[in-house]
Short mmCIF file of C-alpha atoms and ligand atoms in Angstrom, two decimals:
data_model
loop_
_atom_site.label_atom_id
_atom_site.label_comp_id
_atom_site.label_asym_id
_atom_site.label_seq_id
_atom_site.Cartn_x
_atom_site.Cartn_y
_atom_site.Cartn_z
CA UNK N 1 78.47 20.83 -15.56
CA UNK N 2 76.34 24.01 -16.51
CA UNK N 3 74.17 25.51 -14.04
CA UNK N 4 71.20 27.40 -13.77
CA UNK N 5 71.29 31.07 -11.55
CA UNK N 6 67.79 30.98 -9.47
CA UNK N 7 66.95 33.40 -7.08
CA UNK N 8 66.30 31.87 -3.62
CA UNK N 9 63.51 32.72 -1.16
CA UNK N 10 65.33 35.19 0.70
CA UNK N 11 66.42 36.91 -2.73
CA UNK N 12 69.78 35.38 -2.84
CA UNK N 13 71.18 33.66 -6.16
CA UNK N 14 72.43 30.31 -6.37
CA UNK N 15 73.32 27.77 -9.03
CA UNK N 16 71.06 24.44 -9.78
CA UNK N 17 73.07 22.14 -11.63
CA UNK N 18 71.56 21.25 -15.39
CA UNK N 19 71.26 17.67 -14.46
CA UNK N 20 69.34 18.63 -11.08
CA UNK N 21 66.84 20.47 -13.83
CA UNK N 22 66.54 17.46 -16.66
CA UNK N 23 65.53 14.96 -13.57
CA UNK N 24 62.65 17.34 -12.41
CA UNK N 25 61.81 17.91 -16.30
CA UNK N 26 61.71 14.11 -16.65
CA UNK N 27 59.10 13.96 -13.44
CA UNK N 28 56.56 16.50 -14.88
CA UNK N 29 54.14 15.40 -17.36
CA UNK N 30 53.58 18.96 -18.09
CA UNK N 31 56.70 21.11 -20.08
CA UNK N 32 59.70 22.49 -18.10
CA UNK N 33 60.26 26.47 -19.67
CA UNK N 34 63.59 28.22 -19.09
CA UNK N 35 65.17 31.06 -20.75
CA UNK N 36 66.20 30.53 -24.36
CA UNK N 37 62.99 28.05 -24.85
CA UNK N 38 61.27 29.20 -27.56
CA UNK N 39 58.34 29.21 -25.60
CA UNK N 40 59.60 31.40 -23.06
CA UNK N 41 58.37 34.96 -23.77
CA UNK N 42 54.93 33.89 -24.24
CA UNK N 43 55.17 31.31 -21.26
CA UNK N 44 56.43 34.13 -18.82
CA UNK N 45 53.56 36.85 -20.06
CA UNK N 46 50.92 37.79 -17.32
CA UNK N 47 48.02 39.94 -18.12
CA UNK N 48 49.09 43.10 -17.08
CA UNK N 49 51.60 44.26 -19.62
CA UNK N 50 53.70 46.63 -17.25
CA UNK N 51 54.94 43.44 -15.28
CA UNK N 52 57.91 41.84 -16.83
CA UNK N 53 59.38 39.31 -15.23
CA UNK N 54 61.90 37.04 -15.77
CA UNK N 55 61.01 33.89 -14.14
CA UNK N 56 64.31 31.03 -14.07
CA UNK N 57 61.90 28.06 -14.56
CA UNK N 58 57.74 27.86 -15.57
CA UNK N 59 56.15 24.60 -15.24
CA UNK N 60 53.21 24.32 -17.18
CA UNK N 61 51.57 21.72 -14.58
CA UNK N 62 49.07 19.18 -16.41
CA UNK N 63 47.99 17.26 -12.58
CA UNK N 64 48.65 16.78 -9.29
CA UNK N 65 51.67 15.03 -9.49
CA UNK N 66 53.30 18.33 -11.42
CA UNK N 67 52.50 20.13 -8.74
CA UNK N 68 53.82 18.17 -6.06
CA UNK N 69 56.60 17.65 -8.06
CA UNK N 70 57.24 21.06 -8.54
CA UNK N 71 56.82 22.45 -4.23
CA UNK N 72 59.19 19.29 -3.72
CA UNK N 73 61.80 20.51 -6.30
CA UNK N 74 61.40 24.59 -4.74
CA UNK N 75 61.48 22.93 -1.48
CA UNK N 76 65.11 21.02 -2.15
CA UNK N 77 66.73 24.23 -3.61
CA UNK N 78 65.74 26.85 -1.61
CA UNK N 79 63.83 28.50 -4.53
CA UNK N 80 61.19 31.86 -4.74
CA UNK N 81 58.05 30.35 -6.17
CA UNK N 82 54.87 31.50 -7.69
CA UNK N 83 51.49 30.14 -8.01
CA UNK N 84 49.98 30.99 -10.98
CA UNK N 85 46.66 30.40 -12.72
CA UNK N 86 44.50 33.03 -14.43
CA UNK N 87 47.80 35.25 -15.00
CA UNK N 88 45.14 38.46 -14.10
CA UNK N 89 46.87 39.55 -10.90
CA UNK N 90 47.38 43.40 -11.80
CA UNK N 91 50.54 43.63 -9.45
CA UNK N 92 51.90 40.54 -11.13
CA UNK N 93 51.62 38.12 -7.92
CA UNK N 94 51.60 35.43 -10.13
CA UNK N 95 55.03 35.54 -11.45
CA UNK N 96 58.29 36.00 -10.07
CA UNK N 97 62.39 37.24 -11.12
CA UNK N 98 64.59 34.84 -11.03
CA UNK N 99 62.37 31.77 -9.24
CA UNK N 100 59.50 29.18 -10.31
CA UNK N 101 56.39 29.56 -11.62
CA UNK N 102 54.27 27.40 -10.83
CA UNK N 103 51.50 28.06 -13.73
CA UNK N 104 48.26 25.84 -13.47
CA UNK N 105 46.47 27.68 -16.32
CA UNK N 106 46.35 24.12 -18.02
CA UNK N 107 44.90 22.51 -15.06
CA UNK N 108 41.25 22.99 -16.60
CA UNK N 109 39.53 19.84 -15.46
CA UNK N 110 35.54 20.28 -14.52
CA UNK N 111 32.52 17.96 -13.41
CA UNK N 112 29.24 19.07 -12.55
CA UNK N 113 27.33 17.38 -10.59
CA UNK N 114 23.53 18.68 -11.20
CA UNK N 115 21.89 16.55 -8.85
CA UNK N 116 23.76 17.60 -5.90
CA UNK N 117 24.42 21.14 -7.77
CA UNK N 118 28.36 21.58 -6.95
CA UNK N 119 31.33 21.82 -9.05
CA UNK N 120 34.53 20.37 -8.73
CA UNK N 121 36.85 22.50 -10.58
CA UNK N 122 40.30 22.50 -11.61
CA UNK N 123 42.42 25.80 -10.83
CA UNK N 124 43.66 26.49 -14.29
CA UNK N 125 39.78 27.32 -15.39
CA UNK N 126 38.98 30.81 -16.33
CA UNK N 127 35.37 31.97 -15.19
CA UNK N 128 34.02 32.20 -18.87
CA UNK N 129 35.05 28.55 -19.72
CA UNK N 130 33.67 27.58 -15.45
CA UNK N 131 30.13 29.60 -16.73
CA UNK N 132 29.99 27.65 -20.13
CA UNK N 133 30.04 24.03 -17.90
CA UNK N 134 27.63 25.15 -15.31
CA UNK N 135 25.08 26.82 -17.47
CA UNK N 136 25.07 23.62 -19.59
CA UNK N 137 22.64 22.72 -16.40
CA UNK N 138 21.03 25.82 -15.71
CA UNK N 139 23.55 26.85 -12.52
CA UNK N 140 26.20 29.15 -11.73
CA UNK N 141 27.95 30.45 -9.16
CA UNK N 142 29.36 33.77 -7.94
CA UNK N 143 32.08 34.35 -9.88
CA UNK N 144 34.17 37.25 -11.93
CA UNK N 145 32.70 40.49 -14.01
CA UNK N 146 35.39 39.30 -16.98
CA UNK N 147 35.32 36.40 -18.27
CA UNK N 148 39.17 35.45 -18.05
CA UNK N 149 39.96 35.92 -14.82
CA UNK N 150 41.08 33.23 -13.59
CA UNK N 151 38.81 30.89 -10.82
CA UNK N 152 41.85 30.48 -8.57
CA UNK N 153 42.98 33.82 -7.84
CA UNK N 154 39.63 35.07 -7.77
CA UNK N 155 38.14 33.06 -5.40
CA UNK N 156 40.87 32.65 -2.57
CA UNK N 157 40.75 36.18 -2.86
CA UNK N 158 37.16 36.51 -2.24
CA UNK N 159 35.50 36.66 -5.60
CA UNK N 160 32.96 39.67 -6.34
CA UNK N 161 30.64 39.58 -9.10
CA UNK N 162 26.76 39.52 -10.28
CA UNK N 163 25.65 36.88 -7.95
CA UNK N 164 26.86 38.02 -4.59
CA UNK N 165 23.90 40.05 -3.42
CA UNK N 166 21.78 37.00 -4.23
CA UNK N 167 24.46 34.19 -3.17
CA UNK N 168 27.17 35.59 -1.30
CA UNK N 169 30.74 36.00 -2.22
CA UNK N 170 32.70 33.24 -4.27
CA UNK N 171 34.29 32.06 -1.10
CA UNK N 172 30.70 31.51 0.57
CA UNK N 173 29.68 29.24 -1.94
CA UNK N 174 33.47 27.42 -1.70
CA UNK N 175 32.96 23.92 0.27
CA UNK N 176 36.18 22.52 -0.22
CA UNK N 177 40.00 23.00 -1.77
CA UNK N 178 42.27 20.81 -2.54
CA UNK N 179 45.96 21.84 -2.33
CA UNK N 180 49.65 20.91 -2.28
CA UNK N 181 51.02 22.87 0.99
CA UNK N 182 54.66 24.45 0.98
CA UNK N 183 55.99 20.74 2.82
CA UNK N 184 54.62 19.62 -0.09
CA UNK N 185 51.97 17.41 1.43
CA UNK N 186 48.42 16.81 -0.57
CA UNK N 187 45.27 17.54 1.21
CA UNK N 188 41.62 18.98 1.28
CA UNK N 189 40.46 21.48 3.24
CA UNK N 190 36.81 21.81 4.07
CA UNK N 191 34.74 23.42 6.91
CA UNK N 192 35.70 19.67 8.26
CA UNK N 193 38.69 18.96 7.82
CA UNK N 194 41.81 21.49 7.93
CA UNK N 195 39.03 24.19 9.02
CA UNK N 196 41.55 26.90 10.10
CA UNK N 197 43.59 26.32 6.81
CA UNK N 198 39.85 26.76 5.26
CA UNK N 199 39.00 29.70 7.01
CA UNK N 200 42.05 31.14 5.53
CA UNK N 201 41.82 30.50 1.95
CA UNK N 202 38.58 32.01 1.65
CA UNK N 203 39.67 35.49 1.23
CA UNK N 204 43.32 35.39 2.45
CA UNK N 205 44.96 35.21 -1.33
CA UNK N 206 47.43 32.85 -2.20
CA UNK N 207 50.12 31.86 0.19
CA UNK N 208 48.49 28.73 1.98
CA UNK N 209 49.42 26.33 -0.57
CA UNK N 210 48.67 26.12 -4.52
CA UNK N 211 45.24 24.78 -4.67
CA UNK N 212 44.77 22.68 -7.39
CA UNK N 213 40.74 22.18 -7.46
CA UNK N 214 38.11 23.79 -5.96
CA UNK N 215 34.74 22.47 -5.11
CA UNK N 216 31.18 24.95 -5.22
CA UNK N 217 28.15 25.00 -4.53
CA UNK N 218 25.86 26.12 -7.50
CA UNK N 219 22.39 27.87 -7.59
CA UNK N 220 20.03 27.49 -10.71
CA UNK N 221 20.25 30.88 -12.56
CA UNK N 222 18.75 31.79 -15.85
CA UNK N 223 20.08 30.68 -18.54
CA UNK N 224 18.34 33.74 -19.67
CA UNK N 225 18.82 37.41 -17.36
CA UNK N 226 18.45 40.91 -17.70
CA UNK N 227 21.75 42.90 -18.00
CA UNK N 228 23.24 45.69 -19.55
CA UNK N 229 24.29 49.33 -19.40
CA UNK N 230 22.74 52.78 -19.52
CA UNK N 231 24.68 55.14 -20.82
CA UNK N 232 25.16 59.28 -19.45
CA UNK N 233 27.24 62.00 -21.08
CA UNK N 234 29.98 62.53 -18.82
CA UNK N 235 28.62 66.05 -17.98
CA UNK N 236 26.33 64.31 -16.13
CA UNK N 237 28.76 61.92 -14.10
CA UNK N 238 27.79 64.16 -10.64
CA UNK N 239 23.95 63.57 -10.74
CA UNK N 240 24.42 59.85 -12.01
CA UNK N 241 26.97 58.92 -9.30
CA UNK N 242 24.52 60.20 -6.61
CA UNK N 243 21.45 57.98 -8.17
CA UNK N 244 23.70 55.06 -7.98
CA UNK N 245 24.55 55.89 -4.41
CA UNK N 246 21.03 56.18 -3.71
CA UNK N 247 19.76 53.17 -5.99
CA UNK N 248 22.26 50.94 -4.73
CA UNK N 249 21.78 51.09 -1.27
CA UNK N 250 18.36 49.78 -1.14
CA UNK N 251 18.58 46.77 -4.09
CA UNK N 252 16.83 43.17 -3.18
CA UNK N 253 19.00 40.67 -3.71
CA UNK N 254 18.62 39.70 -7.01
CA UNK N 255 19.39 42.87 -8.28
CA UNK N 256 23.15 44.37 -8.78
CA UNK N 257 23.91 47.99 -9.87
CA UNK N 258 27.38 48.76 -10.53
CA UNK N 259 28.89 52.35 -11.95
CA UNK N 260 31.25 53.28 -14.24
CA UNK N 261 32.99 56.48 -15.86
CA UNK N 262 34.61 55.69 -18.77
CA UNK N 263 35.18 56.53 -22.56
CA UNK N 264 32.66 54.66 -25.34
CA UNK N 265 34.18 52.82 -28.21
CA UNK N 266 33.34 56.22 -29.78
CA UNK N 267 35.59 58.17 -27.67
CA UNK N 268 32.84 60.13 -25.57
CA UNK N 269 33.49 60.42 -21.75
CA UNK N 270 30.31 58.38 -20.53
CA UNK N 271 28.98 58.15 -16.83
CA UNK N 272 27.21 54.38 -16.98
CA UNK N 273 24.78 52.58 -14.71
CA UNK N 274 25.22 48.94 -15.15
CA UNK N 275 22.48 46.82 -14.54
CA UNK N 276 21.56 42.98 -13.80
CA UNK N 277 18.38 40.98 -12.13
CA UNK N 278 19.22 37.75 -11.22
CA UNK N 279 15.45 36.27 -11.10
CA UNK N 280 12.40 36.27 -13.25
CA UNK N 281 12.90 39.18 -16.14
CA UNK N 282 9.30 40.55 -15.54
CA UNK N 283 9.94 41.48 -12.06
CA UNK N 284 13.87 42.63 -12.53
CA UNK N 285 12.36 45.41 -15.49
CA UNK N 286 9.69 46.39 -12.60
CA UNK N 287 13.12 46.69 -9.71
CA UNK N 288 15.26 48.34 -12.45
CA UNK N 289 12.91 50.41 -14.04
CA UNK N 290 13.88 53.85 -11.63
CA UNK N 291 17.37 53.44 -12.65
CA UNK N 292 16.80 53.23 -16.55
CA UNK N 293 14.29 56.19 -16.07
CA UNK N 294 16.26 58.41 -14.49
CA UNK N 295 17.77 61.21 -16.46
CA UNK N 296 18.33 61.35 -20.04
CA UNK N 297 20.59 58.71 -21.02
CA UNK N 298 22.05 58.42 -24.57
CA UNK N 299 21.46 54.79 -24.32
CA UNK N 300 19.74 51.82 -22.66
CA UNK N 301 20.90 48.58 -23.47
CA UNK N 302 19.41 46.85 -21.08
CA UNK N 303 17.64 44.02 -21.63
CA UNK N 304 17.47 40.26 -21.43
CA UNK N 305 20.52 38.19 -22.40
CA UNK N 306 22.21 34.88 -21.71
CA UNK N 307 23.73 34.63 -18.13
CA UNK N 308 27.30 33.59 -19.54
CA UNK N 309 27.06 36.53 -21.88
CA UNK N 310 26.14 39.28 -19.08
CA UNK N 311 29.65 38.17 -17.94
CA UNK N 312 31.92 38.88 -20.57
CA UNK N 313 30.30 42.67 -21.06
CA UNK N 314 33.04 43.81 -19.64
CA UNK N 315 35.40 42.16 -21.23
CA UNK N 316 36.54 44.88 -23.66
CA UNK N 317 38.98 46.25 -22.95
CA UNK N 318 39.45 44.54 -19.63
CA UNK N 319 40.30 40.86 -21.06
CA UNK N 320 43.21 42.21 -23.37
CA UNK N 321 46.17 40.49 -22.37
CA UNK N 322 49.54 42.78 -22.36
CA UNK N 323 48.41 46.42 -22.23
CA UNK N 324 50.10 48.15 -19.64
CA UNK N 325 48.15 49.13 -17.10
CA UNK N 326 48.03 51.18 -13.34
CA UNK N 327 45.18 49.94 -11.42
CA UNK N 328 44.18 51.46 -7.49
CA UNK N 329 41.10 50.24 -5.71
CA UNK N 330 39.43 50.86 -2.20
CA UNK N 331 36.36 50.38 0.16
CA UNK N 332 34.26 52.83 1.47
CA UNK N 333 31.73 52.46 3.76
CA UNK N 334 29.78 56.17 2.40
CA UNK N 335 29.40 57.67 -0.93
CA UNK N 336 29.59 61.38 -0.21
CA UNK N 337 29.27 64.49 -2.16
CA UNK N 338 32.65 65.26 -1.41
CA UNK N 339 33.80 61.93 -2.93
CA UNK N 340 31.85 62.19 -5.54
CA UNK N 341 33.17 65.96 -6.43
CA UNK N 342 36.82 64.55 -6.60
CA UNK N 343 36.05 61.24 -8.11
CA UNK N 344 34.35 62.90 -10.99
CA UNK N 345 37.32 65.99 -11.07
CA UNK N 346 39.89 62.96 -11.73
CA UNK N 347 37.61 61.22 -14.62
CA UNK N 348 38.44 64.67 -16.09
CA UNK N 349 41.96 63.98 -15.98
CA UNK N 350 41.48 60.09 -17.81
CA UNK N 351 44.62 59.82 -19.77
CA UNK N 352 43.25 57.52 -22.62
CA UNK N 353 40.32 56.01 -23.72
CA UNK N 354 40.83 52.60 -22.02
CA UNK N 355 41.27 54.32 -18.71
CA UNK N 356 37.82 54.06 -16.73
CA UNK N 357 36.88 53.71 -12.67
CA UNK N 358 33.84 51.30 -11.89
CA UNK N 359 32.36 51.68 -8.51
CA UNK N 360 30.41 48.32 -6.84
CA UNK N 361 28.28 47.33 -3.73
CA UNK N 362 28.95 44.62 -1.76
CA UNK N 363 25.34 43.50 -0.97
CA UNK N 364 22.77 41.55 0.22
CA UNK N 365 23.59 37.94 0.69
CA UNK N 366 27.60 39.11 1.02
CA UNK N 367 26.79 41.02 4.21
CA UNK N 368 24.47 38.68 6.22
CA UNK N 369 27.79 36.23 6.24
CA UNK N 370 29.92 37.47 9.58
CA UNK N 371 32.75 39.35 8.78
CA UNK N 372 35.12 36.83 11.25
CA UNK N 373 33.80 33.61 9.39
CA UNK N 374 35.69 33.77 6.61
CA UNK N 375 39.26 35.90 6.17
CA UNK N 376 37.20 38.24 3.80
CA UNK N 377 36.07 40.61 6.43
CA UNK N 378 34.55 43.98 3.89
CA UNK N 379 31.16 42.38 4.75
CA UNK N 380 29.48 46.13 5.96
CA UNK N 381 28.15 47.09 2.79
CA UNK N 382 31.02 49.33 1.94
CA UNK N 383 31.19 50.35 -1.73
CA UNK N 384 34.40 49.34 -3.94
CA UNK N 385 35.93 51.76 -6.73
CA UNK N 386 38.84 51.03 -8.84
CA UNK N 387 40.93 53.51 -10.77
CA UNK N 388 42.27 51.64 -14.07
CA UNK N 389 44.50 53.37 -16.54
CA UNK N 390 47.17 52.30 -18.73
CA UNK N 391 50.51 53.80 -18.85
CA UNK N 392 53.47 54.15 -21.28
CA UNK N 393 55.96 51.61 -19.18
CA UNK N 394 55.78 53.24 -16.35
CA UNK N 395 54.35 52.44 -13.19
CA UNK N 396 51.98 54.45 -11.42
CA UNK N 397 52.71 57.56 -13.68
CA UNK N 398 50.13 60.30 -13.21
CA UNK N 399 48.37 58.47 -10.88
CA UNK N 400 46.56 60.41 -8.09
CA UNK N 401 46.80 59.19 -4.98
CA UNK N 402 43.78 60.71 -4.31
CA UNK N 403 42.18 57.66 -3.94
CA UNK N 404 43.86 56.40 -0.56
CA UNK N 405 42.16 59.14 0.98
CA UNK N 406 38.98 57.43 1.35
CA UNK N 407 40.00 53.76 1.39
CA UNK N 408 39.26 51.43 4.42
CA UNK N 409 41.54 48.90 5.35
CA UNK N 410 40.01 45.69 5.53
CA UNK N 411 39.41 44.64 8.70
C1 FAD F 501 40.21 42.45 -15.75
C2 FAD F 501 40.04 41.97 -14.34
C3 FAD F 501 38.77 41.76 -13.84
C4 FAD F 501 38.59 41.33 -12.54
N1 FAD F 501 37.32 41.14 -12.08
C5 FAD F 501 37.13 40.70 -10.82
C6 FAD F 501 35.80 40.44 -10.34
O1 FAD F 501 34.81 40.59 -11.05
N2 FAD F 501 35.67 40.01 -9.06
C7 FAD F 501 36.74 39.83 -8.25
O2 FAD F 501 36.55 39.42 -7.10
N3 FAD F 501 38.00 40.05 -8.68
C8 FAD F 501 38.21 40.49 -9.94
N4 FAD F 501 39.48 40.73 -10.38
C9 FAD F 501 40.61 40.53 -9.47
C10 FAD F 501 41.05 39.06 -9.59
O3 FAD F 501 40.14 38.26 -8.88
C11 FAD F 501 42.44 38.87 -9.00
O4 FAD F 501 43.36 39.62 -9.74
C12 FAD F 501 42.83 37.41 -9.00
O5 FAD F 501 43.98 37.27 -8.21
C13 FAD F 501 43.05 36.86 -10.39
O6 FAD F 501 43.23 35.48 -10.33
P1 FAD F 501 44.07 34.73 -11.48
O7 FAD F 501 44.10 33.28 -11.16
O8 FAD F 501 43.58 35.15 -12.82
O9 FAD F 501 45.49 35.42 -11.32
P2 FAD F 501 47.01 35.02 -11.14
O10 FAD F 501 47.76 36.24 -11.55
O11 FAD F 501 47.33 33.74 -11.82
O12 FAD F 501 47.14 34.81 -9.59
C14 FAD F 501 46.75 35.83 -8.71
C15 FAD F 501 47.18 35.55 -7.28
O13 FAD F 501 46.61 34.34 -6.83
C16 FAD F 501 47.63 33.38 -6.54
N5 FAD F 501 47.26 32.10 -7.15
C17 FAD F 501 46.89 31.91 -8.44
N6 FAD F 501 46.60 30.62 -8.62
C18 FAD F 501 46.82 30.01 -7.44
C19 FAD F 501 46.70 28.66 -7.02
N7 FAD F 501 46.31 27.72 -7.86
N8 FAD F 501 46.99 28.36 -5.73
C20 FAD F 501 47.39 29.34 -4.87
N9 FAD F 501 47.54 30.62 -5.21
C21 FAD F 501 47.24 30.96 -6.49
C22 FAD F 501 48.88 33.92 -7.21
O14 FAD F 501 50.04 33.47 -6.61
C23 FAD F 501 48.67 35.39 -7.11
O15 FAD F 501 49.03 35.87 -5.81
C24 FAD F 501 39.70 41.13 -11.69
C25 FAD F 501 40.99 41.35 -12.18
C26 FAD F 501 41.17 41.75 -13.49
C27 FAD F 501 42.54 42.01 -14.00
#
């Protein structure tokens, strides 16, 4: 009898029989991928281009019962596992060498419930295709900047985006999950019932369980907001990252200003201030107005647009699947001069035109929740910054490290 070589949770390898493999196959209603499938290199591809792993086994889980199925079969041979969903993890957490992944990203069940305004949500969903459902009824919830990242990853890791200084983080607007547990068991965890398990999967990542469905609370929001970008020379990236330090620490909570240097689809460095109101337009052109004033921009592009759409602006270059990319981030709780000098010295240094930073304030709504209520505790204020550049294959070349100098561990 033929086996299969895994690799085992503690990083050993061991053999599963082929017949051990055809039952489990036989149980899932979703496909069983292995190397030599035809399927397999596009089954085992994650967003970020620079992982490449070599998982033994993917299910692609269609329910439940897949699931189950699948923690039950991991369980009986020993074997590493990983959850996946949106595939946007930019270390790759949601694939594995050697194990099983356990990919959900066909899991995309939804129901809205506008009279009680919640969603119940399966975890395959990607944010663009969870914004397209809830706007249907005029709601929303907190959710990602690009508009395929997946809902799972991004909310039991928190979940930043335009809504949080109005509504809090994803995870505060998270009333229950509904997960298979490493003993395999089913359950739902809610503020009443598994409330320390709860506690942790708002903000503590993925190794409670796979979750499987995820119910929110939703807020009526547009459909129509104002959004967009306005648009520095790079020469300018000093004075511009001070007004957004300035700007953004006194928004209301409808408003969201986030910063970015980057290159333009021309190929110009740029310094941007992007902009969104979450509440009536004529009053968000009125809050905005100082930031689209200041300076002389090359461009505003601000103005009103669909909801859905203010979330896929990003999406370029940031939603391409398989470009291989570095990406750093940190917290800090002060913006100073200092930071901004060597911030702005390393946009000098951007290696290509897809390589950008974008700087963000958690805000508002985000902060007033205690920092030991949920296990996201970055609830002071502090402002985030990510470094993103591709790289030719490998890892972390010509990286600064720069960065770590001013990052705050969460607490
Ligand atoms: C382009 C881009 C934009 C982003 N924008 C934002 C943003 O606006 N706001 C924000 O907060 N974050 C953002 N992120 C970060 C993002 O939230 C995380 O990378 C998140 O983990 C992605 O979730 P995923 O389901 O797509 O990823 P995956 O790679 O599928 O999974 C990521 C992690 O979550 C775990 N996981 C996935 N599914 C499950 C499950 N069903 N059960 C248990 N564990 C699971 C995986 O094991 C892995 O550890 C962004 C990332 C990228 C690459």
């Amino acid at each position: 009898m033929t086996e299969l070589l895994i690799t085992t949770r503690e990083g050993t390898r061991a053999g599963i029989p082929s017949g051990r493999i055809a039952k489990y196959a036989d149980r899932l209603r979703g496909e069983l991928i292995a190397a030599g499938h035809q399927a397999y290199d596009q089954a085992r591809r994650v967003w970020n281009g620079n992982i490449d792993r070599r998982p033994a086994l993917i299910a692609r889980c269609l329910g439940v019962a897949d699931v189950m199925a699948s923690v039950a079969f991991a369980r009986e041979h020993d074997l590493l596992i990983a959850a996946r969903s949106g595939a946007h993890h930019a270390a790759g957490y949601g694939t594995c060498d050697g194990g099983l992944v356990i990919d959900l990203s066909r899991m995309k069940g939804m129901q809205v419930d506008p009279a009680r305004s919640t969603a119940d949500a399966q975890a395959g969903l990607l944010w663009g295709e969870f914004d397209t459902e809830t706007q249907v009824f005029g709601l929303a919830t907190t959710g990602g900047v690009v508009s395929d990242t997946g809902i799972a990853g991004l909310t039991l890791g928190g979940g930043l985006g335009w809504l949080m200084g109005k509504h809090g983080l994803t995870i505060d607007n998270l009333l229950s999950v509904d997960l298979v547990t490493a003993a395999g068991t089913f359950l739902t965890a809610s503020a009443d019932e598994h409330a320390d398990l709860f506690w942790g999967l708002r903000g503590g990542g993925g190794n409670f369980g796979v979750a499987t469905s995820f119910r929110y609370r939703l807020h009526p929001i547009g459909p129509t907001v104002l959004g967009g970008m306005v648009i520095h020379p790079m020469a300018r990236a000093r004075e511009v990252l001070r007004f957004y330090r300035d700007f953004s620490a006194d928004l209301p909570d409808e408003a969201e200003v986030h910063a970015a240097l980057a290159t333009s689809p021309d190929g110009d460095p740029i310094a941007a201030l992007l902009l969104g109101y979450n509440g009536p337009i004529a009053k968000g052109e009125k809050v905005l107005a100082p930031a689209r004033a200041f300076g002389e921009p090359i461009a505003d592009l601000v103005q009103p647009m669909p909801y859905a759409l203010r979330n896929k602006l990003q999406d370029e270059p940031n939603a391409i699947h398989g470009i291989q990319r570095y990406w750093k981030s940190g917290f800090t709780e002060a913006i100073s001069d200092d930071l901004i000098d060597f911030l702005v010295e390393a946009a000098a240094d951007f290696t290509s035109p897809l390589t950008g930073m974008v700087f963000f304030r958690v805000h508002g709504a985000a902060t007033r929740v205690p920092s030991g209520a949920t296990a996201f505790g970055l609830r002071s204020g502090a402002v985030g910054f990510q470094r993103h550049l591709p790289v030719d294959g490998r890892a972390g070349d010509g990286c600064p490290d720069r960065l770590d100098a001013c990052t705050l561990e969460p607490s």
